Amino acid sequence: MGALVLATVMSAGVASYGWRYRDEPSGRWFIALTVSAGCWSLFEAFFLLADSPFTRLLWFVLELVPAESSVFFTLLFALETAGYERWVSRRTAALLAVWPVLTITGAATNALGVHALLWKSLSFATVGGITATEIVLGPLFWVDVGYSYVAIGTALVVLGIHCLRSRQIYKKQALVLFVAILTPAVVGAVYLLFPFSPVNPIAVSFAATSSLFAVGLSRYRILDISPIARDLVIERMADPVVVVDRKDRLADSNPAARALFDASLSSLGSPVADVFGVETASALESGGELRVVDDNGEARHFEVDRSAVTDGRDAVRGHLHILHDITERRVRERWFRALTENASDLIFVLDADGSVTYLSDSAAQTLGADEDPSEVRSLARFLHPDDEDAAIETFRESLERPDEDATAELRFRSSTREWRVFSVRCRNLLDDPVVGGVVVNAHDVTDRRKHEQQLETFANVVSHDLRNPLNVAEGYLELVKEAERPDPDHVERIEAAHERMGEIITDVLAVARGGTVDERETVSLDAVAAEAWTNVETGTATLDIAESASFAADRTRLLQLFENLFRNSVEHVGDGVAVTVGATRDGFFVEDDGPGVPPVDRPKLFESGFTTATDGTGLGLAIVRAIADAHGWSVGYEDAADAGARFVIRGVERDGDSDSAQESSAASSDDA
């Protein structure tokens, strides 16, 4: 009697523990199985305690309900747990339940005397307080026994197959369920062949079954993830799965892992470093990123998801490693990195507060960010002070209208300490889970703005400076047409107007071509200066060559540079101006003995269209700067020693400089 009570209590306890898994299919069948087993043990106890033939017969019949249900639920639980859940449906359950219902109905009608299919005679006798049952079994009973053992046998077969397939730490989990279901089946078979107790031993054996279930639940967590169904969970995963035990031995792997590392099942139990290599073993241990070269020589990248496998006592039994293929992501990252590193545009990502969360390499190089780009938190120190308000307004506009791009033109200080103009476009991607910020793309339009200014200058020249001599020529041409005998003075004025238009056109073309240099050749400073002097109407002006030098330059463009400097001196000082040309350490200079340039005019001296002469185009010195820039030189203004104007060209590499550098390098090598 105590054994039946113990079996009932243990079954109830296991069922209550499994209640937390009631939402899982296998959990529902498990609860039904343990409740049925507990009721079987309880009803057997009531049967033994019954004190009248009618009560005993009643409990004898009622005991068949949990008995038949236990068989039914055992089969369904085994199928669900072993990974054959596709066989467990409402239709399957209904078909499997037909026989148990017929058996229970047959027992009730047999007890009422309607037939004698389950038992032919049934009597009870109490000897020494123990109720003994004398029964002559009918044919339907043996059919029911056959059904029960077919169902239990099927359950054991599917569990046995998966038990054999399970390896290492999974085998114990699989074995617990197999033995728990096998125990009452074996006890029942022995009892049928050799009745050895007045008490139904199957009901008593549920104490052992419940104990095994308790061990499986508490130590191996058989209902958390069905370990028997690892064929579905792990074997069929596309991601490689590797299980390593506490001694760093390969405990398990799925087909994807074995194919990736060209391993076999025979390698189970071997050290991971021997099977997969030291690098892979280290990556698995650290749980970082793993790089594997496949048979085709292509590199694949995997992110290792590492988690501990613990038992019911929270002791670590090993580690489970799932390798997620991130090759495509790494390829996209390399593509994006190469794109941003080689792009001329500046790319920033700002958060909702305007702080920098990403700065492209091109932006860091262009702006001259000395520190780690990831440490740059604000763009304010790169912005022109006059553009800060416009930048803030553009950013605020992108926040307020996320569906539209906000644009502006802002000036940023470059690594060369000059202000460059950028066309800025802001795209609000704060809600994008990948970006999570405002993307700022800045395209350098400095050169375009300069060209636009040049075009504007050209337009002014055409509309104003070129129109003046044209109007003069047209006016005197009308006078010539109206006169019977043309006045020679009128013809001379027409010729002078045409010459003036030719000069203006030449200057405009020179500025337009200023950014180009043809093939360079070695030139002599004194020879080019002397030739340029003869090309300019200098009147009584004089030229003095203080010191000559040789260097590489486009001779035609260099002649234009000197011609414009000479013409500038003659136009602003007069015919008697004395002009001096000489070489410097890194270039040359052209100076005159005139009054020089007032300080207020010096900042605009080389701008297109700026002139202090009444008939000047303002393009002469702009041509000088354009030619110097095209050669990679720089031009500046200084006061001459005698207060005249001095224009200095710097950055010119003399022919002797490179030879001297080579000789110095060779000498150093010899000394070494």
XYZ file of C-alpha atoms in Angstrom:
672
model
C 0.000 0.000 0.000
C 2.832 2.402 0.854
C 4.426 1.802 -2.536
C 1.164 2.767 -4.288
C 0.865 5.955 -2.257
C 4.500 6.784 -2.994
C 3.943 6.207 -6.719
C 0.843 8.426 -6.630
C 2.612 11.264 -4.807
C 5.677 11.126 -7.034
C 3.553 11.100 -10.202
C 1.591 14.098 -8.933
C 4.829 15.941 -8.094
C 6.337 15.296 -11.504
C 3.095 16.383 -13.196
C 3.037 19.617 -11.195
C 6.684 20.314 -12.110
C 5.908 19.714 -15.768
C 2.938 22.113 -15.610
C 5.244 24.999 -16.532
C 5.693 23.368 -19.950
C 1.983 23.009 -20.632
C 2.204 25.330 -23.645
C 4.636 22.967 -25.368
C 3.164 19.962 -27.294
C 5.515 17.491 -25.601
C 4.778 19.148 -22.248
C 1.019 18.591 -22.610
C 1.458 14.867 -23.376
C 3.943 14.537 -20.508
C 1.486 16.021 -18.015
C -1.306 13.752 -19.281
C 0.990 10.704 -19.008
C 2.121 11.407 -15.420
C -1.422 12.270 -14.268
C -2.701 8.988 -15.777
C 0.087 7.027 -14.064
C -0.682 8.677 -10.724
C -4.394 7.944 -11.071
C -3.628 4.309 -11.904
C -1.621 3.944 -8.691
C -4.304 5.794 -6.679
C -7.192 3.730 -8.083
C -5.267 0.529 -7.350
C -4.951 1.649 -3.737
C -8.700 2.384 -3.548
C -9.379 -1.035 -5.043
C -7.329 -2.729 -2.357
C -9.005 -0.723 0.402
C -12.555 -1.406 -0.841
C -14.680 -3.275 1.749
C -17.522 -4.554 -0.459
C -17.711 -6.550 -3.697
C -19.591 -3.754 -5.462
C -17.015 -1.101 -4.497
C -14.179 -3.372 -5.512
C -15.795 -4.048 -8.879
C -16.339 -0.321 -9.358
C -12.651 0.518 -8.732
C -11.588 -2.467 -10.845
C -13.469 -1.015 -13.818
C -12.419 2.607 -13.123
C -8.772 1.553 -12.927
C -8.934 0.678 -16.619
C -9.445 4.387 -17.479
C -5.952 5.595 -16.352
C -4.428 2.280 -17.453
C -5.635 2.686 -21.050
C -4.873 6.420 -20.971
C -1.285 5.802 -19.827
C -0.613 3.656 -22.875
C -2.256 6.193 -25.176
C -0.357 9.200 -23.789
C 2.969 7.322 -23.646
C 2.890 6.738 -27.391
C 1.982 10.350 -28.186
C 4.653 11.715 -25.812
C 7.332 9.478 -27.327
C 6.450 10.463 -30.895
C 6.435 14.184 -30.046
C 9.686 14.045 -28.095
C 11.562 11.874 -30.591
C 10.921 14.298 -33.414
C 7.964 12.566 -35.081
C 5.538 15.343 -34.249
C 4.267 15.281 -37.827
C 2.610 11.980 -36.921
C 0.878 13.535 -33.912
C -2.296 15.227 -35.104
C -5.891 15.389 -33.991
C -6.806 12.705 -36.502
C -3.984 10.409 -35.328
C -4.896 10.939 -31.673
C -8.557 10.203 -32.405
C -7.680 6.985 -34.217
C -5.360 5.840 -31.434
C -8.045 6.628 -28.830
C -10.671 4.394 -30.469
C -9.437 1.168 -28.916
C -8.980 2.488 -25.350
C -12.539 3.891 -25.450
C -13.906 0.561 -26.714
C -11.997 -1.292 -23.986
C -13.298 0.962 -21.203
C -16.830 0.680 -22.585
C -16.406 -3.089 -22.812
C -15.298 -3.262 -19.159
C -18.376 -1.333 -18.037
C -20.753 -3.513 -20.029
C -18.894 -6.655 -18.942
C -19.400 -5.630 -15.294
C -23.131 -5.159 -15.997
C -23.322 -8.724 -17.344
C -24.016 -7.742 -20.941
C -21.147 -9.919 -22.226
C -18.078 -11.804 -21.004
C -15.466 -10.648 -23.516
C -12.976 -9.112 -21.092
C -13.439 -11.610 -18.293
C -15.597 -14.673 -17.980
C -15.737 -14.681 -14.191
C -14.528 -12.311 -11.513
C -14.482 -12.780 -7.735
C -12.758 -11.156 -4.770
C -11.527 -12.696 -1.540
C -9.971 -10.989 1.467
C -7.402 -13.003 3.375
C -5.460 -11.382 6.198
C -6.639 -7.908 5.180
C -5.377 -8.336 1.608
C -7.837 -8.427 -1.250
C -7.138 -11.124 -3.833
C -8.757 -11.215 -7.251
C -9.699 -14.407 -8.993
C -10.404 -13.789 -12.674
C -10.889 -15.887 -15.758
C -9.826 -13.687 -18.687
C -11.737 -13.382 -21.911
C -10.472 -12.945 -25.501
C -10.937 -9.163 -25.541
C -8.454 -8.799 -22.675
C -5.656 -10.413 -24.684
C -6.467 -8.220 -27.676
C -6.158 -5.201 -25.378
C -2.826 -6.491 -24.055
C -1.622 -6.854 -27.636
C -2.714 -3.280 -28.469
C -0.975 -1.925 -25.359
C 2.333 -3.614 -26.082
C 2.247 -2.610 -29.732
C 1.765 1.008 -28.653
C 4.444 0.839 -25.933
C 6.751 -1.087 -28.277
C 6.378 1.630 -30.916
C 7.223 4.268 -28.333
C 10.304 2.349 -27.230
C 11.439 1.821 -30.816
C 11.361 5.527 -31.717
C 13.025 6.416 -28.421
C 15.594 3.659 -28.872
C 16.527 4.813 -32.356
C 17.127 8.326 -31.126
C 18.875 7.028 -28.068
C 21.371 5.251 -30.316
C 21.785 8.367 -32.468
C 22.447 10.546 -29.449
C 26.075 10.966 -28.433
C 28.084 12.186 -25.472
C 26.144 14.563 -23.206
C 22.858 13.859 -25.045
C 22.943 10.105 -24.483
C 22.045 10.285 -20.794
C 19.091 12.520 -21.546
C 17.807 10.069 -24.148
C 18.454 7.045 -21.950
C 16.428 8.439 -19.021
C 13.230 8.598 -21.083
C 13.811 5.187 -22.648
C 14.312 3.424 -19.285
C 11.423 5.311 -17.643
C 8.954 3.985 -20.228
C 10.568 0.547 -20.461
C 10.270 -0.158 -16.689
C 6.458 -0.565 -16.368
C 6.361 -2.461 -19.682
C 8.838 -5.060 -18.428
C 7.097 -5.298 -15.037
C 3.732 -5.834 -16.756
C 5.095 -8.541 -19.050
C 6.616 -10.468 -16.130
C 3.393 -10.132 -14.131
C 1.306 -11.512 -16.983
C 3.556 -14.539 -17.300
C 4.157 -15.074 -13.592
C 1.553 -13.503 -11.309
C 3.546 -12.894 -8.134
C 1.553 -10.332 -6.184
C -2.041 -9.560 -5.260
C -1.202 -5.933 -6.056
C -0.846 -4.841 -9.671
C 2.937 -4.268 -9.882
C 2.581 -1.965 -12.901
C 0.917 0.635 -10.686
C 3.743 0.267 -8.186
C 6.432 0.558 -10.900
C 5.289 4.092 -11.628
C 7.279 5.121 -8.552
C 10.459 4.209 -10.453
C 9.159 5.804 -13.651
C 8.327 9.045 -11.855
C 11.767 9.044 -10.227
C 13.427 8.792 -13.624
C 11.172 11.539 -14.980
C 12.144 13.719 -12.025
C 15.837 13.186 -12.753
C 15.272 13.987 -16.419
C 13.410 17.186 -15.600
C 15.715 18.511 -12.900
C 19.120 17.385 -14.146
C 18.766 17.062 -17.904
C 15.821 19.430 -18.553
C 14.155 17.018 -20.932
C 11.257 19.386 -21.613
C 13.290 22.591 -22.140
C 14.613 21.459 -25.508
C 13.858 17.900 -26.407
C 17.342 16.377 -26.450
C 16.006 13.328 -28.269
C 14.912 15.604 -31.113
C 18.455 16.912 -31.706
C 18.209 15.455 -35.208
C 15.770 18.245 -35.992
C 17.315 20.980 -33.884
C 20.980 20.459 -34.698
C 21.480 17.904 -37.456
C 19.345 19.834 -39.927
C 20.682 23.291 -39.081
C 22.382 25.152 -41.905
C 24.725 26.761 -39.381
C 27.639 24.588 -38.244
C 27.217 23.387 -34.638
C 30.068 22.106 -32.468
C 29.839 20.757 -28.906
C 33.016 20.648 -26.793
C 33.246 18.913 -23.420
C 35.037 20.125 -20.313
C 38.323 18.607 -21.445
C 38.259 20.449 -24.790
C 37.348 17.295 -26.663
C 34.913 17.209 -29.565
C 31.666 15.929 -28.049
C 29.380 16.439 -31.026
C 29.028 18.183 -34.376
C 26.350 18.436 -37.005
C 26.756 17.663 -40.738
C 27.288 21.349 -41.570
C 30.251 21.548 -39.179
C 31.753 18.295 -40.405
C 31.478 19.463 -44.019
C 33.034 22.827 -43.186
C 36.056 21.376 -41.388
C 36.232 18.139 -43.401
C 35.826 16.084 -40.210
C 34.169 12.712 -39.629
C 32.166 11.055 -36.860
C 35.245 9.047 -35.900
C 36.875 12.262 -34.647
C 34.418 12.483 -31.747
C 36.273 12.350 -28.459
C 39.481 13.791 -29.979
C 40.944 17.148 -28.890
C 39.355 20.034 -30.778
C 42.766 21.450 -31.728
C 43.661 18.151 -33.426
C 40.385 17.965 -35.361
C 39.855 21.594 -36.396
C 43.273 23.182 -35.859
C 44.717 25.451 -33.177
C 43.308 28.679 -34.702
C 39.775 27.294 -34.841
C 40.036 25.872 -31.324
C 41.151 29.275 -30.027
C 38.251 31.026 -31.795
C 35.771 28.548 -30.335
C 37.230 29.041 -26.868
C 37.071 32.841 -27.040
C 33.729 32.954 -28.811
C 34.977 35.554 -31.294
C 35.117 35.558 -35.082
C 36.420 32.625 -37.099
C 37.927 32.654 -40.593
C 37.886 29.415 -42.589
C 39.318 28.851 -46.081
C 37.218 26.329 -48.014
C 38.340 23.821 -50.627
C 38.024 26.458 -53.371
C 40.481 28.744 -51.593
C 37.764 31.246 -50.686
C 37.667 32.661 -47.174
C 34.461 32.368 -45.164
C 33.828 34.305 -41.980
C 31.817 32.992 -39.047
C 30.592 34.607 -35.857
C 30.873 32.124 -32.973
C 27.904 32.056 -30.596
C 29.238 30.249 -27.506
C 27.053 29.096 -24.610
C 27.619 26.763 -21.679
C 25.846 23.398 -21.402
C 25.004 22.792 -17.739
C 23.302 19.994 -15.863
C 20.627 20.202 -13.179
C 23.215 21.243 -10.594
C 24.347 24.137 -12.833
C 27.672 22.405 -13.369
C 29.206 23.138 -16.763
C 29.357 19.918 -18.767
C 30.621 21.506 -21.974
C 30.017 24.315 -24.430
C 27.784 24.622 -27.456
C 29.157 26.647 -30.370
C 26.922 27.810 -33.209
C 28.781 29.310 -36.168
C 26.806 31.990 -38.010
C 28.056 32.658 -41.543
C 28.766 36.407 -41.839
C 30.826 36.219 -45.040
C 28.361 38.314 -47.025
C 28.276 40.902 -44.269
C 32.077 41.112 -44.200
C 32.158 41.497 -48.000
C 29.653 44.351 -47.778
C 31.667 45.950 -44.982
C 34.878 45.752 -47.024
C 33.069 47.177 -50.039
C 31.637 50.016 -47.966
C 35.010 50.668 -46.306
C 36.778 50.786 -49.658
C 34.057 53.047 -51.013
C 34.262 55.512 -48.140
C 38.057 55.408 -47.959
C 38.464 56.209 -51.657
C 35.490 58.529 -52.070
C 36.255 62.214 -52.500
C 33.021 63.148 -50.752
C 32.997 63.591 -46.989
C 30.569 61.342 -45.121
C 29.402 61.912 -41.550
C 26.720 60.320 -39.410
C 25.220 62.459 -36.653
C 22.931 61.468 -33.819
C 19.781 63.350 -32.841
C 21.879 65.822 -30.805
C 24.216 66.594 -33.678
C 27.168 64.645 -32.278
C 29.345 62.730 -34.748
C 28.902 58.949 -34.537
C 30.770 58.138 -37.757
C 33.425 59.960 -39.761
C 34.643 58.519 -43.064
C 38.365 58.210 -43.752
C 38.057 60.673 -46.622
C 36.508 63.200 -44.237
C 39.238 62.666 -41.633
C 41.975 63.101 -44.252
C 40.391 66.134 -45.906
C 39.678 67.931 -42.638
C 42.983 66.916 -41.087
C 41.498 65.219 -38.039
C 44.700 64.256 -36.207
C 42.989 62.083 -33.611
C 41.122 58.856 -34.150
C 38.093 59.668 -36.368
C 35.918 57.835 -33.882
C 36.898 60.460 -31.278
C 35.632 63.391 -33.356
C 32.350 64.371 -31.694
C 31.608 67.751 -33.276
C 32.028 69.386 -36.668
C 31.941 72.894 -35.212
C 35.713 73.273 -35.108
C 35.959 72.515 -38.848
C 33.141 74.862 -39.877
C 33.626 78.465 -40.938
C 32.305 80.666 -38.097
C 29.982 82.496 -40.485
C 28.395 79.187 -41.580
C 27.582 77.734 -38.152
C 24.038 79.121 -38.091
C 23.349 77.768 -41.590
C 24.676 74.348 -40.541
C 22.433 74.251 -37.464
C 19.405 75.305 -39.484
C 20.085 72.624 -42.123
C 20.419 69.934 -39.452
C 17.214 71.074 -37.741
C 15.421 71.006 -41.097
C 16.484 67.387 -41.660
C 15.052 66.448 -38.254
C 11.750 68.203 -38.864
C 11.265 66.828 -42.389
C 12.676 63.282 -42.454
C 11.137 62.540 -45.857
C 13.121 65.308 -47.562
C 16.834 65.988 -47.930
C 18.116 69.219 -46.387
C 20.827 70.959 -48.434
C 23.223 73.834 -47.909
C 26.632 75.147 -48.956
C 29.084 75.278 -46.077
C 32.771 76.084 -45.755
C 35.071 73.614 -44.007
C 38.702 74.157 -43.077
C 40.846 71.569 -44.855
C 44.068 69.918 -43.704
C 45.980 72.594 -45.682
C 44.333 75.248 -43.462
C 42.325 76.729 -46.342
C 38.563 77.148 -46.471
C 36.873 74.962 -49.046
C 33.244 75.102 -50.116
C 31.122 71.938 -49.848
C 27.632 71.186 -51.073
C 26.079 69.445 -48.058
C 23.101 67.079 -48.175
C 21.511 65.709 -44.982
C 19.356 62.555 -44.992
C 17.446 61.688 -41.791
C 17.875 57.941 -41.135
C 17.402 58.032 -37.371
C 14.583 55.482 -37.636
C 16.680 53.119 -39.735
C 17.763 50.291 -37.393
C 21.038 49.849 -39.279
C 22.120 53.504 -39.562
C 20.300 55.163 -36.675
C 21.502 58.675 -37.504
C 21.488 61.629 -39.873
C 23.754 60.911 -42.853
C 25.647 63.963 -44.101
C 27.266 63.865 -47.541
C 29.524 66.807 -48.386
C 30.779 67.277 -51.961
C 33.658 69.684 -52.607
C 32.452 72.421 -54.995
C 35.312 74.876 -54.390
C 36.707 74.568 -57.913
C 33.237 74.752 -59.383
C 32.549 77.937 -57.479
C 35.831 79.392 -58.758
C 34.873 78.503 -62.306
C 31.464 80.063 -61.795
C 33.167 83.219 -60.568
C 35.375 83.168 -63.635
C 32.342 82.788 -65.853
C 30.727 85.692 -64.057
C 33.893 87.725 -64.638
C 33.867 86.766 -68.299
C 30.240 87.800 -68.530
C 31.076 91.171 -66.973
C 33.933 91.629 -69.392
C 31.768 90.762 -72.360
C 28.846 92.881 -71.177
C 30.848 95.890 -70.014
C 34.526 96.068 -70.966
C 34.095 94.555 -74.413
C 30.971 96.572 -75.087
C 32.721 99.920 -74.529
C 35.236 99.663 -77.380
C 32.564 98.015 -79.494
C 30.270 101.013 -78.986
C 33.151 103.343 -79.810
C 33.893 101.472 -83.018
C 30.224 101.433 -84.020
C 29.875 105.211 -83.355
C 32.856 106.207 -85.440
C 31.859 103.723 -88.121
C 28.556 105.591 -88.493
C 30.456 108.862 -88.841
C 32.653 107.333 -91.525
C 29.594 106.105 -93.393
C 27.883 109.504 -93.269
C 30.924 111.543 -94.322
C 31.752 112.020 -98.010
C 35.439 111.816 -97.181
C 36.239 109.680 -94.075
C 38.160 111.506 -91.357
C 41.485 109.679 -90.766
C 41.132 110.326 -87.034
C 37.811 108.428 -87.065
C 39.427 105.470 -88.793
C 42.278 105.444 -86.258
C 39.776 105.398 -83.408
C 37.967 102.446 -84.999
C 41.299 100.633 -85.348
C 42.185 101.426 -81.713
C 38.793 100.111 -80.542
C 39.358 96.862 -82.446
C 42.843 96.517 -80.977
C 41.369 97.045 -77.511
C 38.757 94.342 -78.142
C 41.517 91.996 -79.293
C 43.470 92.612 -76.091
C 40.396 91.909 -73.965
C 39.648 88.702 -75.866
C 43.272 87.575 -75.461
C 43.134 88.194 -71.703
C 39.821 86.346 -71.339
C 41.207 83.340 -73.202
C 44.348 83.428 -71.065
C 42.316 83.285 -67.843
C 40.123 80.508 -69.243
C 43.228 78.485 -70.154
C 45.053 79.326 -66.943
C 44.433 75.921 -65.325
C 46.261 73.966 -68.048
C 49.961 73.455 -68.758
C 51.361 71.760 -71.840
C 54.589 69.787 -71.928
C 57.330 71.369 -69.833
C 60.858 72.087 -70.935
C 63.946 73.538 -69.347
C 63.887 77.330 -69.664
C 66.286 80.117 -68.714
C 64.858 82.918 -66.602
C 66.798 85.723 -68.350
C 65.982 84.482 -71.864
C 62.238 84.126 -71.230
C 62.046 87.501 -69.446
C 63.914 89.257 -72.284
C 61.647 87.707 -74.928
C 58.508 88.657 -72.983
C 59.783 92.239 -72.642
C 59.940 92.571 -76.431
C 56.303 91.432 -76.710
C 55.023 94.317 -74.565
C 54.778 98.013 -75.513
C 57.157 99.316 -72.844
C 58.033 102.712 -74.304
C 60.914 104.192 -72.290
C 60.680 101.565 -69.523
C 63.820 99.563 -68.735
C 64.411 95.898 -67.797
C 67.230 94.630 -65.599
C 67.997 90.920 -65.018
C 69.554 90.696 -61.558
C 70.169 86.926 -61.462
C 69.159 84.089 -63.775
C 68.224 80.455 -63.165
C 67.065 77.387 -65.095
C 63.945 75.372 -64.325
C 61.204 73.327 -66.019
C 58.100 75.175 -67.268
C 55.654 75.556 -70.124
C 57.540 78.221 -72.087
C 54.454 79.714 -73.764
C 52.537 80.037 -70.510
C 55.608 81.452 -68.720
C 55.936 84.130 -71.432
C 52.307 85.122 -70.767
C 53.059 85.362 -67.029
C 55.971 87.775 -67.586
C 54.081 89.772 -70.236
C 51.205 90.412 -67.833
C 53.534 91.407 -64.989
C 55.468 93.764 -67.277
C 52.261 95.232 -68.703
C 50.946 95.719 -65.150
C 54.035 97.756 -64.198
C 53.915 99.892 -67.342
C 50.151 100.551 -67.021
C 50.257 101.499 -63.332
C 53.643 103.306 -63.132
C 54.272 104.702 -66.615
C 56.665 104.507 -69.541
C 59.739 105.376 -67.489
C 59.316 102.520 -64.989
C 62.369 100.434 -64.147
C 61.562 96.721 -63.924
C 63.884 94.166 -62.317
C 63.728 90.365 -62.705
C 65.765 88.025 -60.524
C 65.978 84.502 -59.143
C 65.299 83.532 -55.526
C 66.118 80.370 -53.587
C 62.788 78.736 -54.570
C 61.602 80.828 -57.527
C 61.909 84.302 -59.005
C 60.537 87.854 -58.676
C 59.450 90.813 -60.785
C 59.569 94.276 -59.181
C 59.313 97.875 -60.256
C 60.264 101.254 -58.798
C 56.716 102.604 -58.711
C 54.601 103.613 -55.698
C 53.531 100.037 -54.923
C 50.021 98.756 -54.129
C 47.985 100.351 -51.308
C 47.418 97.900 -48.386
C 43.650 98.142 -48.797
C 43.849 96.766 -52.354
C 46.279 93.897 -51.685
C 43.726 91.214 -50.556
C 41.890 91.532 -53.908
C 44.978 91.988 -56.054
C 44.792 88.621 -57.863
C 41.005 88.401 -58.172
C 39.488 88.347 -61.642
C 37.974 91.685 -62.592
C 39.773 93.768 -59.953
C 41.653 96.781 -61.344
C 42.506 100.333 -60.352
C 43.075 101.470 -63.926
C 40.267 103.261 -65.734
C 40.674 101.160 -68.877
C 41.898 97.897 -67.308
C 40.092 94.565 -67.500
C 41.253 93.325 -64.116
C 42.438 90.046 -65.668
C 46.212 90.563 -65.899
C 47.190 89.475 -62.390
C 44.417 86.850 -62.388
C 46.185 85.347 -65.419
C 49.486 85.401 -63.505
C 47.936 83.496 -60.576
C 46.238 80.962 -62.886
C 49.509 80.216 -64.717
C 51.419 79.882 -61.436
C 48.750 77.540 -60.009
C 48.861 75.399 -63.151
C 52.608 74.903 -62.638
C 52.170 74.094 -58.954
C 53.717 77.392 -57.908
C 52.382 80.195 -55.719
C 52.403 83.935 -56.323
C 52.400 86.693 -53.729
C 52.924 90.424 -53.343
C 55.645 92.154 -51.327
C 56.856 95.730 -50.963
C 60.121 96.229 -52.822
C 63.135 97.655 -51.025
C 62.610 101.073 -52.701
C 58.827 101.048 -51.989
C 57.889 99.678 -55.405
C 55.689 96.658 -56.196
C 57.355 93.231 -55.942
C 55.631 90.040 -57.201
C 57.295 86.810 -55.991
C 56.788 83.352 -57.529
C 57.611 80.508 -55.093
C 57.681 76.712 -55.237
C 59.836 76.547 -58.399
C 62.206 73.592 -58.431
C 65.421 74.450 -60.223
C 67.157 71.871 -62.390
C 70.250 72.071 -60.220
C 68.193 71.444 -57.057
C 67.245 67.879 -58.039
C 70.828 67.145 -59.174
C 72.194 68.488 -55.916
C 69.721 66.393 -53.970
C 70.767 63.276 -55.865
C 74.461 64.063 -55.356
C 73.834 64.652 -51.642
C 71.974 61.350 -51.371
C 74.764 59.523 -53.190
C 77.379 61.134 -50.952
C 75.473 60.089 -47.882
C 75.324 56.546 -49.195
C 79.063 56.545 -49.854
C 79.794 57.856 -46.389
C 77.632 55.150 -44.913
